[in-house]
PDB file of C-alpha atoms in Angstrom:
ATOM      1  CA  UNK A   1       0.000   0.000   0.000  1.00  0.00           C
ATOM      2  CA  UNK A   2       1.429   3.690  -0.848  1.00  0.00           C
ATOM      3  CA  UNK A   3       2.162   6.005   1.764  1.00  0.00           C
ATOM      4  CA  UNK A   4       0.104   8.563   0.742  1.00  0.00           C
ATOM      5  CA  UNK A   5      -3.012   6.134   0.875  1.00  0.00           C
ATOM      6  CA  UNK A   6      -2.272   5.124   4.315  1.00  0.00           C
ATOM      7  CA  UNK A   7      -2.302   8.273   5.554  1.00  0.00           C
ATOM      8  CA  UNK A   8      -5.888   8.913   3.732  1.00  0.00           C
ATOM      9  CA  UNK A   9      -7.318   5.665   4.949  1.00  0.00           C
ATOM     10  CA  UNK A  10      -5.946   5.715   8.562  1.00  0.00           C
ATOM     11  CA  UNK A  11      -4.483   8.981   9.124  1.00  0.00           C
ATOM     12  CA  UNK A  12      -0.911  10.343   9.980  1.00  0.00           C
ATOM     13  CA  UNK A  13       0.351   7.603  12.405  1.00  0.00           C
ATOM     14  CA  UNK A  14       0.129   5.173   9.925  1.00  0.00           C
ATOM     15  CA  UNK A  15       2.766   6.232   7.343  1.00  0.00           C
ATOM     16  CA  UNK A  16       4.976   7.046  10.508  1.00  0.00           C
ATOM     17  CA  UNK A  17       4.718   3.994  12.536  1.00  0.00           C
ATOM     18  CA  UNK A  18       5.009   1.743   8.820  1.00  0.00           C
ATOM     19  CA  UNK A  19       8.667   4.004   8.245  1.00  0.00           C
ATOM     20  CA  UNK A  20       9.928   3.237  12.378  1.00  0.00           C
ATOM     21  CA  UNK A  21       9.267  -0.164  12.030  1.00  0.00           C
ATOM     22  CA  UNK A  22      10.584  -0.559   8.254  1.00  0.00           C
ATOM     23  CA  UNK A  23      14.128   0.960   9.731  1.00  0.00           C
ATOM     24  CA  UNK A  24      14.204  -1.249  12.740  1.00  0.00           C
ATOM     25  CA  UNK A  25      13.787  -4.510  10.720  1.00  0.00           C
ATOM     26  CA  UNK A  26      16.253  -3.146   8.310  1.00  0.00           C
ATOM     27  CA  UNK A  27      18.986  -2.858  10.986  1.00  0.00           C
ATOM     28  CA  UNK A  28      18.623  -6.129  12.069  1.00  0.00           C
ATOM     29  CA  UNK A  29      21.651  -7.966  12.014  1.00  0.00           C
ATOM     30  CA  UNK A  30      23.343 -11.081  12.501  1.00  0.00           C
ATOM     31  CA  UNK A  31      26.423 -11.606  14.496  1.00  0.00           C
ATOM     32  CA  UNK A  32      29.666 -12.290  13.112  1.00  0.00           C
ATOM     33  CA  UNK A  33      29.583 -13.228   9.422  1.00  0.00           C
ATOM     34  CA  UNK A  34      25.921 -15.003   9.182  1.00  0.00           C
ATOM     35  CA  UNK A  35      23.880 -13.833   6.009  1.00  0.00           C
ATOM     36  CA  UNK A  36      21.002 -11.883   7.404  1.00  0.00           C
ATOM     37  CA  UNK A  37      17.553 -13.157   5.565  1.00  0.00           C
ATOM     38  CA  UNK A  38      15.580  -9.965   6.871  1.00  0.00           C
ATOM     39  CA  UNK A  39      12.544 -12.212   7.082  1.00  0.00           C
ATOM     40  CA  UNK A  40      10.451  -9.511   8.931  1.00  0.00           C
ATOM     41  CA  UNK A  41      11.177  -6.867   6.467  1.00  0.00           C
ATOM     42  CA  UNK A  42      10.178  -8.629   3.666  1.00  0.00           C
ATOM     43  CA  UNK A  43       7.168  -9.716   5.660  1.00  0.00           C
ATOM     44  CA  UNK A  44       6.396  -6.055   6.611  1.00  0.00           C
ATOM     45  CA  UNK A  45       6.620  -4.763   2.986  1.00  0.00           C
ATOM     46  CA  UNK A  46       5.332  -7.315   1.407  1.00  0.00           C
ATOM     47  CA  UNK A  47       8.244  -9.044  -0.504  1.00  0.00           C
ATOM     48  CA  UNK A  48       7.673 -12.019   1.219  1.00  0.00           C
ATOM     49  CA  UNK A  49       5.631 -13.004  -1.380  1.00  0.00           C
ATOM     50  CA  UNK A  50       7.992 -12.540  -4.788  1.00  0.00           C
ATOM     51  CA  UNK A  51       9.529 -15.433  -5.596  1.00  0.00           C
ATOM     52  CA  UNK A  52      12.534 -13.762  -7.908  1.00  0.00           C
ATOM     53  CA  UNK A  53      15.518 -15.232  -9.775  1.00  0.00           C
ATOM     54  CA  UNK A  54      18.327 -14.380  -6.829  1.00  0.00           C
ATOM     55  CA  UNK A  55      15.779 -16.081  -4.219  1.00  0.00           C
ATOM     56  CA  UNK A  56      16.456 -19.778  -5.242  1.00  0.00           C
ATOM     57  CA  UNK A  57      19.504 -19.120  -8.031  1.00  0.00           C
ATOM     58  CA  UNK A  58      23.072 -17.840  -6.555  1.00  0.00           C
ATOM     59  CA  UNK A  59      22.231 -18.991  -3.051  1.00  0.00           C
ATOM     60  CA  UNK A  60      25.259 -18.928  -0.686  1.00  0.00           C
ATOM     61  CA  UNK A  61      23.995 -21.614   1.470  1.00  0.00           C
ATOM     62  CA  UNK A  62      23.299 -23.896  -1.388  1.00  0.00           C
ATOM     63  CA  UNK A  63      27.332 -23.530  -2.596  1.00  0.00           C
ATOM     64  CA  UNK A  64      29.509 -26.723  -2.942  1.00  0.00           C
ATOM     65  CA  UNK A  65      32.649 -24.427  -1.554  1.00  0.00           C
ATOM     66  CA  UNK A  66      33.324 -24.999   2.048  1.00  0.00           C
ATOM     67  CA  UNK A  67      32.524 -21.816   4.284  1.00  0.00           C
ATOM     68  CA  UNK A  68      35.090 -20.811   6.776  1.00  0.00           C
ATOM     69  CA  UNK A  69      34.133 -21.488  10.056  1.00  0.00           C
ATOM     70  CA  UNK A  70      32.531 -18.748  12.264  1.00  0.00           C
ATOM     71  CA  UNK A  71      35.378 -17.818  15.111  1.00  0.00           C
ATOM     72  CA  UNK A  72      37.713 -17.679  11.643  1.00  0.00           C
ATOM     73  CA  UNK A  73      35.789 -14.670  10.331  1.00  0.00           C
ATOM     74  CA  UNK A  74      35.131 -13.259  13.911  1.00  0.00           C
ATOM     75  CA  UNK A  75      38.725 -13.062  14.407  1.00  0.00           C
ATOM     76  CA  UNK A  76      39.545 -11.873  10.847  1.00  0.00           C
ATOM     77  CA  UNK A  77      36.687  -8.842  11.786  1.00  0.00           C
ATOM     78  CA  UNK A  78      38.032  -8.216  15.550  1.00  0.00           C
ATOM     79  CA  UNK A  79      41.761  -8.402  14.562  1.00  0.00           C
ATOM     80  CA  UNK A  80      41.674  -7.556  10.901  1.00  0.00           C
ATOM     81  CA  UNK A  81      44.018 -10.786  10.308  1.00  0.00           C
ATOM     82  CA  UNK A  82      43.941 -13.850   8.909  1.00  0.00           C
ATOM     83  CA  UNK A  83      44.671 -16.393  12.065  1.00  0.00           C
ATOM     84  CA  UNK A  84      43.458 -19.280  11.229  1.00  0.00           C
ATOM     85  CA  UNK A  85      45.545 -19.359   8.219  1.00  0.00           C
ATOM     86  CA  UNK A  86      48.710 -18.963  10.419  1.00  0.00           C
ATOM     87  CA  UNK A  87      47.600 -21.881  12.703  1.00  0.00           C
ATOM     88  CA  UNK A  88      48.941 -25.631  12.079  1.00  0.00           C
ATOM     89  CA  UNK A  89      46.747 -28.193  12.586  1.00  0.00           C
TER      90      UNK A  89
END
């Protein structure tokens, strides 16, 4: 639904509250280096529904490649260096 026909159906507050709670889904985040799938906000605006090309095709979690494990890139983003790579196992 358009803004402008939210606010003529249900007044003011309902453009407003729809733009807060579109930028606090957005923000959500994952921690560390997990894809975020931003479920709500394509609930909340409707996307949820769109089945497009990049949904199912090019799907990281789908790959054959191995992903580095977690504490790897948590280190690499605290320390800004490659550890694991220095490690011998």
């Amino acid at each position: 639904m358009k803004l402008h026909q939210m606010q003529a159906n249900y007044g003011w507050w309902m453009p407003a509250r729809f733009n807060i709670e579109k930028e606090m889904l957005s923000n959500v985040r994952r921690l560390g280096g997990l894809p975020s799938s931003h479920l709500g906000l394509e609930t909340l605006t409707g996307d949820i529904n769109n089945l497009k090309w990049e949904n199912y095709m090019n799907d990281p979690n789908m790959s054959e490649r191995v992903q580095p494990p977690i504490h790897s890139i948590m280190e690499y983003q605290v320390l800004g260096e490659d550890v694991a790579s220095d490690r011998r196992f």
